[in-house]
Amino acid sequence: MDSQRAKEIVASPTMINVTYDGEPVYIQHVDDKKETARIYPLSQPENEKEVALSQLNEQ
């Protein structure tokens, strides 16, 4: 996923389906410089992690 699309998803008032390693996730923040996103699995909100934008897929 590119940085611009990830930012659009973060700013969207509706839930957009995004997966990381096949699991639905919520994007909290996008870091343009590092090309990463702060995410958490929808089923485990306490399990936050930073991942490369290239590992995120929009469904």
Coordinates of N, CA, C and O in Angstrom, one line a residue:
M1 N 0.8 -1.2 0.0 CA 0.0 0.0 0.0 C 0.9 1.2 0.0 O 1.9 1.2 0.7
D2 N 0.5 2.2 -0.7 CA 1.3 3.5 -0.7 C 0.9 4.4 0.4 O -0.2 4.3 1.0
S3 N 1.8 5.3 0.8 CA 1.6 6.2 1.9 C 0.4 7.0 1.8 O -0.4 7.2 2.7
Q4 N 0.1 7.6 0.6 CA -1.0 8.4 0.4 C -2.3 7.7 0.7 O -3.2 8.2 1.3
R5 N -2.5 6.5 0.2 CA -3.7 5.7 0.4 C -3.8 5.3 1.9 O -5.0 5.4 2.4
A6 N -2.8 5.0 2.5 CA -2.8 4.7 3.9 C -3.3 5.9 4.7 O -4.2 5.7 5.6
K7 N -2.9 7.1 4.4 CA -3.3 8.3 5.0 C -4.8 8.5 4.8 O -5.6 9.0 5.7
E8 N -5.3 8.3 3.6 CA -6.7 8.4 3.2 C -7.5 7.5 4.1 O -8.6 7.8 4.6
I9 N -7.0 6.3 4.3 CA -7.8 5.3 5.1 C -7.8 5.8 6.6 O -8.9 5.7 7.2
V10 N -6.7 6.3 7.1 CA -6.7 6.8 8.5 C -7.7 7.9 8.6 O -8.4 8.0 9.6
A11 N -7.8 8.8 7.6 CA -8.7 10.0 7.7 C -10.1 9.6 7.4 O -11.0 10.4 7.7
S12 N -10.4 8.5 6.9 CA -11.8 8.1 6.4 C -12.7 7.9 7.6 O -12.3 7.3 8.6
P13 N -13.9 8.5 7.6 CA -14.9 8.3 8.7 C -15.5 6.9 8.7 O -16.1 6.5 9.7
T14 N -15.3 6.2 7.6 CA -15.9 4.8 7.5 C -14.7 3.8 7.7 O -13.6 4.1 7.3
M15 N -15.1 2.6 8.1 CA -14.1 1.6 8.3 C -13.8 1.0 6.9 O -14.6 0.5 6.2
I16 N -12.5 0.9 6.6 CA -12.0 0.4 5.3 C -11.2 -0.9 5.7 O -10.4 -0.9 6.6
N17 N -11.6 -2.0 5.0 CA -10.9 -3.3 5.3 C -9.5 -3.3 4.8 O -9.2 -3.2 3.6
V18 N -8.6 -3.4 5.8 CA -7.2 -3.6 5.6 C -6.7 -4.8 6.3 O -7.1 -5.1 7.4
T19 N -5.7 -5.5 5.7 CA -5.2 -6.7 6.3 C -3.7 -6.6 6.4 O -3.0 -6.0 5.5
Y20 N -3.1 -7.3 7.4 CA -1.7 -7.4 7.6 C -1.5 -8.9 7.8 O -2.0 -9.5 8.8
D21 N -0.7 -9.6 6.9 CA -0.5 -11.0 7.1 C -1.8 -11.8 7.1 O -1.9 -12.7 7.9
G22 N -2.8 -11.3 6.4 CA -4.1 -12.0 6.3 C -5.1 -11.7 7.4 O -6.2 -12.1 7.4
E23 N -4.6 -10.9 8.4 CA -5.5 -10.5 9.5 C -6.0 -9.1 9.4 O -5.2 -8.2 9.1
P24 N -7.3 -8.9 9.7 CA -7.9 -7.5 9.6 C -7.2 -6.6 10.7 O -7.0 -7.0 11.8
V25 N -6.8 -5.4 10.3 CA -6.1 -4.5 11.2 C -6.7 -3.1 11.0 O -7.4 -2.7 10.1
Y26 N -6.4 -2.3 12.0 CA -6.7 -0.9 12.1 C -5.4 -0.1 12.0 O -4.5 -0.3 12.7
I27 N -5.4 0.9 11.1 CA -4.2 1.8 10.9 C -4.4 3.0 11.9 O -5.3 3.7 11.7
Q28 N -3.4 3.2 12.8 CA -3.5 4.3 13.7 C -2.7 5.5 13.2 O -3.2 6.7 13.3
H29 N -1.6 5.3 12.5 CA -0.7 6.4 12.2 C 0.2 5.9 11.0 O 0.6 4.8 10.9
V30 N 0.5 6.9 10.1 CA 1.4 6.6 9.0 C 2.6 7.5 9.1 O 2.5 8.7 9.3
D31 N 3.8 6.9 8.9 CA 5.1 7.6 9.0 C 5.6 7.6 7.6 O 6.1 6.6 7.1
D32 N 5.5 8.8 6.9 CA 6.0 8.9 5.5 C 7.5 8.7 5.4 O 7.9 8.0 4.4
K33 N 8.3 9.2 6.3 CA 9.7 9.1 6.2 C 10.2 7.7 6.3 O 11.1 7.2 5.5
K34 N 9.6 6.9 7.2 CA 10.1 5.5 7.3 C 9.2 4.5 6.5 O 9.6 3.3 6.4
E35 N 8.2 5.1 5.8 CA 7.2 4.2 5.0 C 6.7 3.1 5.9 O 6.7 1.9 5.4
T36 N 6.2 3.4 7.1 CA 5.6 2.4 8.0 C 4.3 2.9 8.5 O 3.9 4.1 8.3
A37 N 3.6 2.0 9.1 CA 2.3 2.4 9.7 C 2.2 1.7 11.1 O 2.7 0.6 11.3
R38 N 1.6 2.4 12.0 CA 1.3 1.9 13.4 C -0.1 1.2 13.3 O -1.0 1.9 12.9
I39 N -0.1 -0.1 13.5 CA -1.4 -0.8 13.4 C -1.7 -1.7 14.6 O -0.8 -1.8 15.5
Y40 N -2.9 -2.2 14.7 CA -3.2 -3.2 15.6 C -4.3 -4.1 15.0 O -5.2 -3.7 14.2
P41 N -4.3 -5.4 15.3 CA -5.3 -6.3 14.8 C -6.6 -6.0 15.5 O -6.7 -5.6 16.7
L42 N -7.7 -6.1 14.7 CA -9.0 -5.7 15.2 C -9.4 -6.6 16.4 O -10.1 -6.2 17.3
S43 N -8.9 -7.9 16.4 CA -9.3 -8.8 17.4 C -8.4 -8.6 18.7 O -8.7 -9.2 19.7
Q44 N -7.3 -7.8 18.5 CA -6.4 -7.6 19.7 C -5.9 -6.2 19.7 O -4.7 -5.9 19.4
P45 N -6.7 -5.2 20.1 CA -6.3 -3.8 20.1 C -5.1 -3.5 20.9 O -4.4 -2.5 20.7
E46 N -4.8 -4.4 21.9 CA -3.6 -4.1 22.8 C -2.3 -4.5 22.1 O -1.3 -4.2 22.6
N47 N -2.4 -5.2 21.0 CA -1.2 -5.7 20.3 C -0.8 -4.8 19.1 O -0.7 -5.2 18.0
E48 N -0.4 -3.6 19.5 CA 0.1 -2.6 18.5 C 1.5 -3.0 18.0 O 2.3 -3.5 18.7
K49 N 1.7 -2.6 16.7 CA 3.0 -2.8 16.1 C 3.2 -1.9 14.9 O 2.3 -1.4 14.4
E50 N 4.5 -1.7 14.6 CA 4.8 -0.8 13.4 C 5.3 -1.8 12.3 O 6.1 -2.7 12.5
V51 N 4.7 -1.6 11.1 CA 4.9 -2.5 10.0 C 5.2 -1.6 8.7 O 4.8 -0.5 8.7
A52 N 5.9 -2.2 7.8 CA 6.1 -1.6 6.5 C 4.8 -1.4 5.7 O 3.9 -2.3 5.8
L53 N 4.6 -0.3 5.1 CA 3.3 0.0 4.4 C 3.2 -1.1 3.3 O 2.0 -1.5 2.9
S54 N 4.3 -1.6 2.7 CA 4.2 -2.6 1.7 C 3.6 -3.9 2.1 O 3.2 -4.7 1.3
Q55 N 3.5 -4.1 3.5 CA 2.9 -5.3 4.0 C 1.4 -5.2 4.3 O 0.8 -6.2 4.7
L56 N 0.8 -4.0 4.0 CA -0.6 -3.8 4.2 C -1.4 -4.0 2.9 O -0.9 -3.6 1.9
N57 N -2.5 -4.6 3.0 CA -3.4 -4.9 1.8 C -4.8 -4.4 2.0 O -5.4 -4.7 3.1
E58 N -5.3 -3.6 1.1 CA -6.7 -3.2 1.2 C -7.6 -4.2 0.5 O -7.3 -4.7 -0.6
Q59 N -8.6 -4.6 1.2 CA -9.5 -5.6 0.7 C -10.6 -5.0 -0.1 O -11.2 -4.0 0.1

